[in-house]
Amino acid sequence: MARHGRIAAGAALLLAAAAAFVLPDWIISLATIAFANGLVVLGLIVLWRAGLVSFGQALYYCIGAYAVALVGRATGVTDAFLLMLIGGAAAGLVAFVVGFLLARYREIFFAMLSLALSMILYGVLVKAESLGSTDGFSVASPTFFGYAPHQEKLLMALYWLVLAVCAIAAFLIDAYFRSVSGALAMPVRDNEIRVEFLGMSVSRLIHTKLVISGLLAGMGGALAAFAIGHVDPNMSYWTTSGEFVFITILSGAGSVVSAFVGSLAFESLRSFAFAMLPQLWQMLLGSVLLLTILFLPQGLGSLVTRLRWRRKAAAP
Amino acid sequence: MLTAFAILIDGLVYAAYLFIVAVGLTLIFGVMKILNVAHGSFYTFGAYGAATAIGIYFDRGWPDAGGFLLMALLAMALGLVLGLILERSVMRLVYGRDEVVMVLVTYAAFLILEDVVILVWGAQSYPTYQPLLAAGNTAVGALILSNYDLGLIATAALIAVISWWALKFTRYGRLLTAVIFDRETAAAFGINVTAVYTITFVIGAMLGALGGAIMAPKIAVTLGIGVEVIVLAFAVVAIGGMGSIEGALIGALIVGICRAAAVHLVPQVELFVIYGVMALVLMIRPYGLFVRAQPRRI
Amino acid sequence: MNAPILSVRDLGKRFGAMTAARDITLSVPAQQTVGVIGSNGAGKTTFINMITGHLRPTNGTIHFEQRDITGLPSRRITGMGISRSFQVAQIFPSLTVFENMCAAAAVCRAPKNLLGHLYTPLRSKESVAEAETLLELFEIARYRDTLAANLPQGIRKLLDIGMAVAGSPRLLLLDEPTSGISIEEKFGLMQVVMSALRNRKITVLFVEHDMEIVERFAERVLAFYDGTVIADGTPSETLGDERIQTLISGPRLKGAAGAARHV
C-alpha cells in the first residue's frame, strides 16, 4: 500500500469505529460478523495470490469457533482476547499439521483435499453428542479484561474488538505481501521450477501461507462465535467454505482492504436479499458470482483501480 | 456373519448409488477438465422430475413398469435440457480458463439452479415411496432385501458395462478417448472438439439426473439434496482418480463398503469415514487410484 | 592450475534398464568456459540435471569447491553457488522483466530462514539495485516494464540467464542458451551472455548444438556420446577430431555454412 493508501485506510478505520455511536444496532452486528468473516477472506486472498483456492477454509473457521466455545465451557474463561488467541492458535496448529499434506497439492486437487478435510470435521461434529451434534451449543458472552458489558455495550465492544483485530491483521498481511515470502506468491503461481532453482522451497512457501490463512480463519471463527453467540457444525460444512470463496472472488486479491469491503458487501447483500427476496437469495448469489468471474476477473477491487487508471489517462 | 452379509449388501447398494452419480462427474472431468459442481443440480432436478412422474403415474392402478420408465425418462429429459442450456450459455464462455475458475463457474450455476428448483417445485417435499412398495421384497435367509435395491445394483452394473463398451467400441467413444488423451492433437486431426464437449456435458448431465431419479424413492425429495450429493461424488471421484470411469467404480465400492461397515459397526463415524478414506487415499496417491502423476520435465 | 571448482568422478545415471549417463569423470578449473556438445540423448542434460540436483545420480560423486554435493536437493545446491538456465526459458510470465529480476535477486539475498523471508521486503534497496545492474549487464533494460509473457524469444533467454546470475553463482550451467533463437541472433546473444559472465567471474558450462558458437566461445569442449564423455580438449582439438565429426558435429564445412548465412 502506498502512503496515501494507508492514510485512507486509517481514516476509514476511524470512521468505522466512530460509526458505532450513530448507526443502529442491527448494522453494527452485521458489520461485526462481516469483518470477522473478512479475516477468513483475507486468509483466502493470501492463498489465492499463489493460485490456490481452498474449498475447505471452513475447517479453520469452525475450529476457531469451537475452540472458543469449548474452552469457555470447560474452564469458564470469558475473556475475549484470550479466547480469540486460543481459537486462532488452535486453527493455526491444525493448519500447520495438515499443511504437511496440503502443501503438496495444487489447483483442484488442493481445493478438493481441503474440502475433504473440512468435511471430516463436519462428520465428527454432527455425530458428537457431547458437543450438541447438529444443534451445536451456545457461547457465553465475552468479557474484556474483566469488563463485562451487556446488550448494546457488548455489541459495541465486540465491534471495536473486531475492527482492531482486522486493522492489525490487514497491516501485518500488507507487510507480508511485500516480504520475500509473501511477494513470491505470483512467482509460485507462474513457475515453481524457477522458484526452486532460485533456491527457495515452494512447499515451504505454501505451507507458510496455509498456516497464515488458518490463523486468520481461526480468529475469524472465534470472533464470529462471540458475535453469533452460538456454534454449530454448519460452520464447517462445504457451503460455508463456498461462501468464503465467493466473497474472495467478489473482493479480488488486489489489496488487503478489499477483503473487508467485499465481506461487508456480501453481508449487506445477504440481509437485503433475505428481507426482499428470500426465495431468490442463492440465485442472486450465483448470478453475482457468475458476472464477477465473467466481467470482473480481478474482483470488485479492480473497479477502483480501473477508475483510477482512467482518471490518470484522462489527466494531461 | 449376518452382519458381514448386511454390510456387503448395504455397501453394494450405496456404492451403486454413488457410482451412478459419480460416473457423470468423472466423465465430464475426464473430457473437459471441469469439476462440475452443478452436477448436484442435475441430481436434484432428476430427483424432482422423478417425484413429479411418481405423482402423475402411481396410485392409479397402471402397470408399475411404466412408472419406472416414466421416472427415468422424465429425469433424463430434464438432464438433457439443463445440460444443453448450461453448456451452451455459460460453460462455453469459460473454456480454456483455469480449472479452478471453471469450478467456480459451475458453483455459480449450482447456486442459481438451487433456487430454480424452488421456483419450479416450491419449497415443500414430495412423497416418493410408491416405487419402493411396488417393487416388493425378497427374503434371503434371515435378511429381507428390497427388490428396488437389487435393481439399483443391477442398474449401476449396467451403466458400468455400457460406458465401458461405449468408450471402447463405439465411434464416439473412441473420439472421447482421443480427446481425453490429447486435446490439441485430437483437434489437429479434425475432431470437432466443441461438439464432443457439448455431447459429453449433456451425457454427464443426463447421468446425474438419472442418479437423482433412481434415488428419489429412497430419500425424501426435498430442498438441499444436491448439496450433500455433490461432495459425496467428489470424494468418490477423487479416490478413484478424476476422469477415470473404472476409478469411479472402485471409488464407489470403497466408499460404499466403508460407510456400510461404519453404519453397522460404529455409527458415530458414518460421515467421517467417507472423507477420512478420501484423505487417506490422496495422501498415498495424490491423483487417485487410477490416475498417475505426470512427471515434471525441464 | 588452481584447485578445480567442479570435479566429477565415475558419475552415472540409470532409469530402469536405460543408462542415461555413465563413467563421467572430469574436473573444471575456476573461471573456465566449457562447451558441451553431443547429439540428442547423449546425456548432456542428464549430466546438468545431476550436477544441479534435479536428478539423483545412480553412482559416482560430485564435488563443488571441494564439498561433496552428490544427491543434495537442488535448492541446497543453488544456495551453495551453482545456478542454471533452461532449454525453455523458466521465467515468471505475469511479472514484468524488472519484477522477475528483482524476485530472483531478492530470494538470493534474503537470509536463508523462514523468519528472514517474512521480515525482509522483496524490494529491498539491495535487490532493486542488483536487479537494475543485471538488466543493464544483460542489455535488457529497455524491456524493464514489459510483461515477461510478451517478450521475444531471445530476450526471454537473456532474462532466464540473468535470473540465474542474480544468485551470484560461482558456477553456471547453461542448457542450450541459443535453442529457439534465429541464426542471426545467436552470436549477439552469446556475446552479451559471455561478457556478462566474464564480468561476474563465473565459471560456465554451456550445452550447445551450433559448432561455430562452441568454437567461438568455449575454451574447452566436452563431447558426449552414448551417456559419457568421449573427447575433452580445446575446441580445435575436439572439433577437429574425425571421430567427433562423424559421431556428433558432422564434417566442418566452414565455407558452406558461412555462405548459407549470407543467403
PDB file of N, CA, C and O in Angstrom, chain C residues 33-78:
ATOM      1  N   THR C  33      35.499 -21.537 -19.395  1.00  0.00           N
ATOM      2  CA  THR C  33      34.258 -21.594 -20.159  1.00  0.00           C
ATOM      3  C   THR C  33      34.261 -22.887 -20.955  1.00  0.00           C
ATOM      4  O   THR C  33      35.087 -23.064 -21.845  1.00  0.00           O
ATOM      5  N   VAL C  34      33.347 -23.773 -20.579  1.00  0.00           N
ATOM      6  CA  VAL C  34      33.356 -25.107 -21.165  1.00  0.00           C
ATOM      7  C   VAL C  34      32.136 -25.299 -22.049  1.00  0.00           C
ATOM      8  O   VAL C  34      31.009 -25.061 -21.613  1.00  0.00           O
ATOM      9  N   GLY C  35      32.350 -25.720 -23.279  1.00  0.00           N
ATOM     10  CA  GLY C  35      31.245 -26.053 -24.175  1.00  0.00           C
ATOM     11  C   GLY C  35      30.967 -27.536 -24.086  1.00  0.00           C
ATOM     12  O   GLY C  35      31.888 -28.343 -23.971  1.00  0.00           O
ATOM     13  N   VAL C  36      29.681 -27.904 -24.112  1.00  0.00           N
ATOM     14  CA  VAL C  36      29.324 -29.322 -24.068  1.00  0.00           C
ATOM     15  C   VAL C  36      28.564 -29.646 -25.336  1.00  0.00           C
ATOM     16  O   VAL C  36      27.554 -29.003 -25.643  1.00  0.00           O
ATOM     17  N   ILE C  37      29.058 -30.618 -26.103  1.00  0.00           N
ATOM     18  CA  ILE C  37      28.353 -30.985 -27.343  1.00  0.00           C
ATOM     19  C   ILE C  37      27.952 -32.446 -27.295  1.00  0.00           C
ATOM     20  O   ILE C  37      28.394 -33.209 -26.423  1.00  0.00           O
ATOM     21  N   GLY C  38      27.120 -32.826 -28.232  1.00  0.00           N
ATOM     22  CA  GLY C  38      26.643 -34.200 -28.275  1.00  0.00           C
ATOM     23  C   GLY C  38      25.258 -34.213 -28.885  1.00  0.00           C
ATOM     24  O   GLY C  38      24.529 -33.217 -28.783  1.00  0.00           O
ATOM     25  N   SER C  39      24.890 -35.317 -29.533  1.00  0.00           N
ATOM     26  CA  SER C  39      23.578 -35.374 -30.170  1.00  0.00           C
ATOM     27  C   SER C  39      22.507 -35.529 -29.095  1.00  0.00           C
ATOM     28  O   SER C  39      22.810 -35.746 -27.920  1.00  0.00           O
ATOM     29  N   ASN C  40      21.249 -35.423 -29.491  1.00  0.00           N
ATOM     30  CA  ASN C  40      20.152 -35.561 -28.527  1.00  0.00           C
ATOM     31  C   ASN C  40      20.193 -36.944 -27.901  1.00  0.00           C
ATOM     32  O   ASN C  40      20.376 -37.941 -28.575  1.00  0.00           O
ATOM     33  N   GLY C  41      20.018 -36.984 -26.581  1.00  0.00           N
ATOM     34  CA  GLY C  41      20.015 -38.268 -25.897  1.00  0.00           C
ATOM     35  C   GLY C  41      21.407 -38.752 -25.544  1.00  0.00           C
ATOM     36  O   GLY C  41      21.581 -39.860 -25.062  1.00  0.00           O
ATOM     37  N   ALA C  42      22.437 -37.899 -25.761  1.00  0.00           N
ATOM     38  CA  ALA C  42      23.801 -38.331 -25.462  1.00  0.00           C
ATOM     39  C   ALA C  42      24.114 -38.208 -23.971  1.00  0.00           C
ATOM     40  O   ALA C  42      25.136 -38.698 -23.516  1.00  0.00           O
ATOM     41  N   GLY C  43      23.236 -37.539 -23.211  1.00  0.00           N
ATOM     42  CA  GLY C  43      23.439 -37.469 -21.764  1.00  0.00           C
ATOM     43  C   GLY C  43      23.827 -36.092 -21.255  1.00  0.00           C
ATOM     44  O   GLY C  43      24.122 -35.933 -20.065  1.00  0.00           O
ATOM     45  N   LYS C  44      23.782 -35.075 -22.128  1.00  0.00           N
ATOM     46  CA  LYS C  44      24.211 -33.733 -21.701  1.00  0.00           C
ATOM     47  C   LYS C  44      23.283 -33.163 -20.639  1.00  0.00           C
ATOM     48  O   LYS C  44      23.728 -32.714 -19.586  1.00  0.00           O
ATOM     49  N   THR C  45      21.972 -33.208 -20.933  1.00  0.00           N
ATOM     50  CA  THR C  45      21.024 -32.633 -19.980  1.00  0.00           C
ATOM     51  C   THR C  45      20.969 -33.456 -18.694  1.00  0.00           C
ATOM     52  O   THR C  45      20.854 -32.904 -17.597  1.00  0.00           O
ATOM     53  N   THR C  46      21.103 -34.781 -18.826  1.00  0.00           N
ATOM     54  CA  THR C  46      21.158 -35.633 -17.637  1.00  0.00           C
ATOM     55  C   THR C  46      22.324 -35.223 -16.758  1.00  0.00           C
ATOM     56  O   THR C  46      22.208 -35.117 -15.527  1.00  0.00           O
ATOM     57  N   PHE C  47      23.475 -34.964 -17.422  1.00  0.00           N
ATOM     58  CA  PHE C  47      24.682 -34.531 -16.701  1.00  0.00           C
ATOM     59  C   PHE C  47      24.389 -33.243 -15.921  1.00  0.00           C
ATOM     60  O   PHE C  47      24.649 -33.153 -14.720  1.00  0.00           O
ATOM     61  N   ILE C  48      23.805 -32.259 -16.598  1.00  0.00           N
ATOM     62  CA  ILE C  48      23.486 -30.985 -15.936  1.00  0.00           C
ATOM     63  C   ILE C  48      22.479 -31.201 -14.814  1.00  0.00           C
ATOM     64  O   ILE C  48      22.614 -30.664 -13.715  1.00  0.00           O
ATOM     65  N   ASN C  49      21.460 -32.018 -15.074  1.00  0.00           N
ATOM     66  CA  ASN C  49      20.434 -32.271 -14.067  1.00  0.00           C
ATOM     67  C   ASN C  49      21.018 -32.932 -12.822  1.00  0.00           C
ATOM     68  O   ASN C  49      20.529 -32.714 -11.713  1.00  0.00           O
ATOM     69  N   MET C  50      22.062 -33.741 -13.007  1.00  0.00           N
ATOM     70  CA  MET C  50      22.672 -34.378 -11.834  1.00  0.00           C
ATOM     71  C   MET C  50      23.477 -33.362 -11.042  1.00  0.00           C
ATOM     72  O   MET C  50      23.438 -33.343  -9.806  1.00  0.00           O
ATOM     73  N   ILE C  51      24.201 -32.503 -11.740  1.00  0.00           N
ATOM     74  CA  ILE C  51      25.021 -31.520 -11.011  1.00  0.00           C
ATOM     75  C   ILE C  51      24.132 -30.554 -10.225  1.00  0.00           C
ATOM     76  O   ILE C  51      24.431 -30.203  -9.090  1.00  0.00           O
ATOM     77  N   THR C  52      22.989 -30.162 -10.827  1.00  0.00           N
ATOM     78  CA  THR C  52      22.132 -29.189 -10.146  1.00  0.00           C
ATOM     79  C   THR C  52      21.170 -29.853  -9.164  1.00  0.00           C
ATOM     80  O   THR C  52      20.336 -29.188  -8.562  1.00  0.00           O
ATOM     81  N   GLY C  53      21.240 -31.165  -9.040  1.00  0.00           N
ATOM     82  CA  GLY C  53      20.416 -31.836  -8.041  1.00  0.00           C
ATOM     83  C   GLY C  53      19.004 -32.152  -8.493  1.00  0.00           C
ATOM     84  O   GLY C  53      18.190 -32.626  -7.705  1.00  0.00           O
ATOM     85  N   HIS C  54      18.688 -31.877  -9.767  1.00  0.00           N
ATOM     86  CA  HIS C  54      17.351 -32.198 -10.242  1.00  0.00           C
ATOM     87  C   HIS C  54      17.186 -33.713 -10.376  1.00  0.00           C
ATOM     88  O   HIS C  54      16.093 -34.243 -10.211  1.00  0.00           O
ATOM     89  N   LEU C  55      18.291 -34.394 -10.692  1.00  0.00           N
ATOM     90  CA  LEU C  55      18.285 -35.857 -10.726  1.00  0.00           C
ATOM     91  C   LEU C  55      19.329 -36.347  -9.736  1.00  0.00           C
ATOM     92  O   LEU C  55      20.385 -35.727  -9.565  1.00  0.00           O
ATOM     93  N   ARG C  56      19.037 -37.474  -9.118  1.00  0.00           N
ATOM     94  CA  ARG C  56      19.981 -38.062  -8.176  1.00  0.00           C
ATOM     95  C   ARG C  56      20.806 -39.086  -8.938  1.00  0.00           C
ATOM     96  O   ARG C  56      20.249 -39.990  -9.546  1.00  0.00           O
ATOM     97  N   PRO C  57      22.153 -38.954  -8.912  1.00  0.00           N
ATOM     98  CA  PRO C  57      22.957 -39.922  -9.670  1.00  0.00           C
ATOM     99  C   PRO C  57      22.808 -41.334  -9.107  1.00  0.00           C
ATOM    100  O   PRO C  57      22.601 -41.501  -7.909  1.00  0.00           O
ATOM    101  N   THR C  58      22.889 -42.334  -9.995  1.00  0.00           N
ATOM    102  CA  THR C  58      22.842 -43.717  -9.539  1.00  0.00           C
ATOM    103  C   THR C  58      24.170 -44.094  -8.896  1.00  0.00           C
ATOM    104  O   THR C  58      24.222 -44.811  -7.919  1.00  0.00           O
ATOM    105  N   ASN C  59      25.262 -43.615  -9.491  1.00  0.00           N
ATOM    106  CA  ASN C  59      26.559 -43.837  -8.860  1.00  0.00           C
ATOM    107  C   ASN C  59      27.501 -42.679  -9.172  1.00  0.00           C
ATOM    108  O   ASN C  59      27.210 -41.843 -10.016  1.00  0.00           O
ATOM    109  N   GLY C  60      28.610 -42.633  -8.440  1.00  0.00           N
ATOM    110  CA  GLY C  60      29.598 -41.585  -8.647  1.00  0.00           C
ATOM    111  C   GLY C  60      29.430 -40.433  -7.676  1.00  0.00           C
ATOM    112  O   GLY C  60      28.473 -40.391  -6.905  1.00  0.00           O
ATOM    113  N   THR C  61      30.379 -39.490  -7.708  1.00  0.00           N
ATOM    114  CA  THR C  61      30.330 -38.355  -6.784  1.00  0.00           C
ATOM    115  C   THR C  61      30.508 -37.044  -7.543  1.00  0.00           C
ATOM    116  O   THR C  61      31.099 -37.003  -8.613  1.00  0.00           O
ATOM    117  N   ILE C  62      29.962 -35.989  -6.952  1.00  0.00           N
ATOM    118  CA  ILE C  62      30.131 -34.646  -7.493  1.00  0.00           C
ATOM    119  C   ILE C  62      30.680 -33.777  -6.369  1.00  0.00           C
ATOM    120  O   ILE C  62      30.100 -33.741  -5.273  1.00  0.00           O
ATOM    121  N   HIS C  63      31.786 -33.098  -6.613  1.00  0.00           N
ATOM    122  CA  HIS C  63      32.323 -32.162  -5.637  1.00  0.00           C
ATOM    123  C   HIS C  63      32.299 -30.771  -6.213  1.00  0.00           C
ATOM    124  O   HIS C  63      32.703 -30.561  -7.356  1.00  0.00           O
ATOM    125  N   PHE C  64      31.810 -29.814  -5.410  1.00  0.00           N
ATOM    126  CA  PHE C  64      31.813 -28.418  -5.824  1.00  0.00           C
ATOM    127  C   PHE C  64      32.611 -27.650  -4.789  1.00  0.00           C
ATOM    128  O   PHE C  64      32.300 -27.691  -3.592  1.00  0.00           O
ATOM    129  N   GLU C  65      33.669 -26.990  -5.231  1.00  0.00           N
ATOM    130  CA  GLU C  65      34.578 -26.281  -4.325  1.00  0.00           C
ATOM    131  C   GLU C  65      34.978 -27.185  -3.155  1.00  0.00           C
ATOM    132  O   GLU C  65      34.862 -26.816  -1.986  1.00  0.00           O
ATOM    133  N   GLN C  66      35.375 -28.411  -3.487  1.00  0.00           N
ATOM    134  CA  GLN C  66      35.871 -29.407  -2.512  1.00  0.00           C
ATOM    135  C   GLN C  66      34.785 -29.965  -1.596  1.00  0.00           C
ATOM    136  O   GLN C  66      35.069 -30.766  -0.731  1.00  0.00           O
ATOM    137  N   ARG C  67      33.525 -29.527  -1.794  1.00  0.00           N
ATOM    138  CA  ARG C  67      32.486 -30.091  -0.933  1.00  0.00           C
ATOM    139  C   ARG C  67      31.663 -31.107  -1.723  1.00  0.00           C
ATOM    140  O   ARG C  67      31.335 -30.869  -2.888  1.00  0.00           O
ATOM    141  N   ASP C  68      31.324 -32.192  -1.072  1.00  0.00           N
ATOM    142  CA  ASP C  68      30.542 -33.230  -1.733  1.00  0.00           C
ATOM    143  C   ASP C  68      29.085 -32.776  -1.844  1.00  0.00           C
ATOM    144  O   ASP C  68      28.439 -32.520  -0.834  1.00  0.00           O
ATOM    145  N   ILE C  69      28.582 -32.647  -3.064  1.00  0.00           N
ATOM    146  CA  ILE C  69      27.193 -32.218  -3.226  1.00  0.00           C
ATOM    147  C   ILE C  69      26.356 -33.319  -3.868  1.00  0.00           C
ATOM    148  O   ILE C  69      25.215 -33.100  -4.272  1.00  0.00           O
ATOM    149  N   THR C  70      26.896 -34.530  -3.945  1.00  0.00           N
ATOM    150  CA  THR C  70      26.185 -35.619  -4.614  1.00  0.00           C
ATOM    151  C   THR C  70      24.824 -35.858  -3.963  1.00  0.00           C
ATOM    152  O   THR C  70      24.745 -36.067  -2.763  1.00  0.00           O
ATOM    153  N   GLY C  71      23.785 -35.798  -4.774  1.00  0.00           N
ATOM    154  CA  GLY C  71      22.452 -36.160  -4.304  1.00  0.00           C
ATOM    155  C   GLY C  71      21.780 -35.134  -3.412  1.00  0.00           C
ATOM    156  O   GLY C  71      20.703 -35.387  -2.889  1.00  0.00           O
ATOM    157  N   LEU C  72      22.383 -33.961  -3.215  1.00  0.00           N
ATOM    158  CA  LEU C  72      21.701 -32.931  -2.435  1.00  0.00           C
ATOM    159  C   LEU C  72      20.517 -32.401  -3.240  1.00  0.00           C
ATOM    160  O   LEU C  72      20.541 -32.420  -4.461  1.00  0.00           O
ATOM    161  N   PRO C  73      19.476 -31.913  -2.553  1.00  0.00           N
ATOM    162  CA  PRO C  73      18.354 -31.333  -3.307  1.00  0.00           C
ATOM    163  C   PRO C  73      18.788 -30.055  -4.022  1.00  0.00           C
ATOM    164  O   PRO C  73      19.706 -29.362  -3.572  1.00  0.00           O
ATOM    165  N   SER C  74      18.102 -29.770  -5.127  1.00  0.00           N
ATOM    166  CA  SER C  74      18.542 -28.672  -5.982  1.00  0.00           C
ATOM    167  C   SER C  74      18.578 -27.343  -5.233  1.00  0.00           C
ATOM    168  O   SER C  74      19.424 -26.496  -5.490  1.00  0.00           O
ATOM    169  N   ARG C  75      17.648 -27.181  -4.284  1.00  0.00           N
ATOM    170  CA  ARG C  75      17.612 -25.923  -3.550  1.00  0.00           C
ATOM    171  C   ARG C  75      18.909 -25.680  -2.788  1.00  0.00           C
ATOM    172  O   ARG C  75      19.465 -24.595  -2.786  1.00  0.00           O
ATOM    173  N   ARG C  76      19.405 -26.741  -2.123  1.00  0.00           N
ATOM    174  CA  ARG C  76      20.651 -26.632  -1.369  1.00  0.00           C
ATOM    175  C   ARG C  76      21.802 -26.284  -2.305  1.00  0.00           C
ATOM    176  O   ARG C  76      22.635 -25.430  -2.009  1.00  0.00           O
ATOM    177  N   ILE C  77      21.816 -26.979  -3.440  1.00  0.00           N
ATOM    178  CA  ILE C  77      22.915 -26.788  -4.379  1.00  0.00           C
ATOM    179  C   ILE C  77      22.906 -25.368  -4.914  1.00  0.00           C
ATOM    180  O   ILE C  77      23.946 -24.716  -5.020  1.00  0.00           O
ATOM    181  N   THR C  78      21.694 -24.850  -5.210  1.00  0.00           N
ATOM    182  CA  THR C  78      21.591 -23.471  -5.666  1.00  0.00           C
ATOM    183  C   THR C  78      22.160 -22.538  -4.611  1.00  0.00           C
ATOM    184  O   THR C  78      22.917 -21.618  -4.913  1.00  0.00           O
TER     185      THR C  78
END
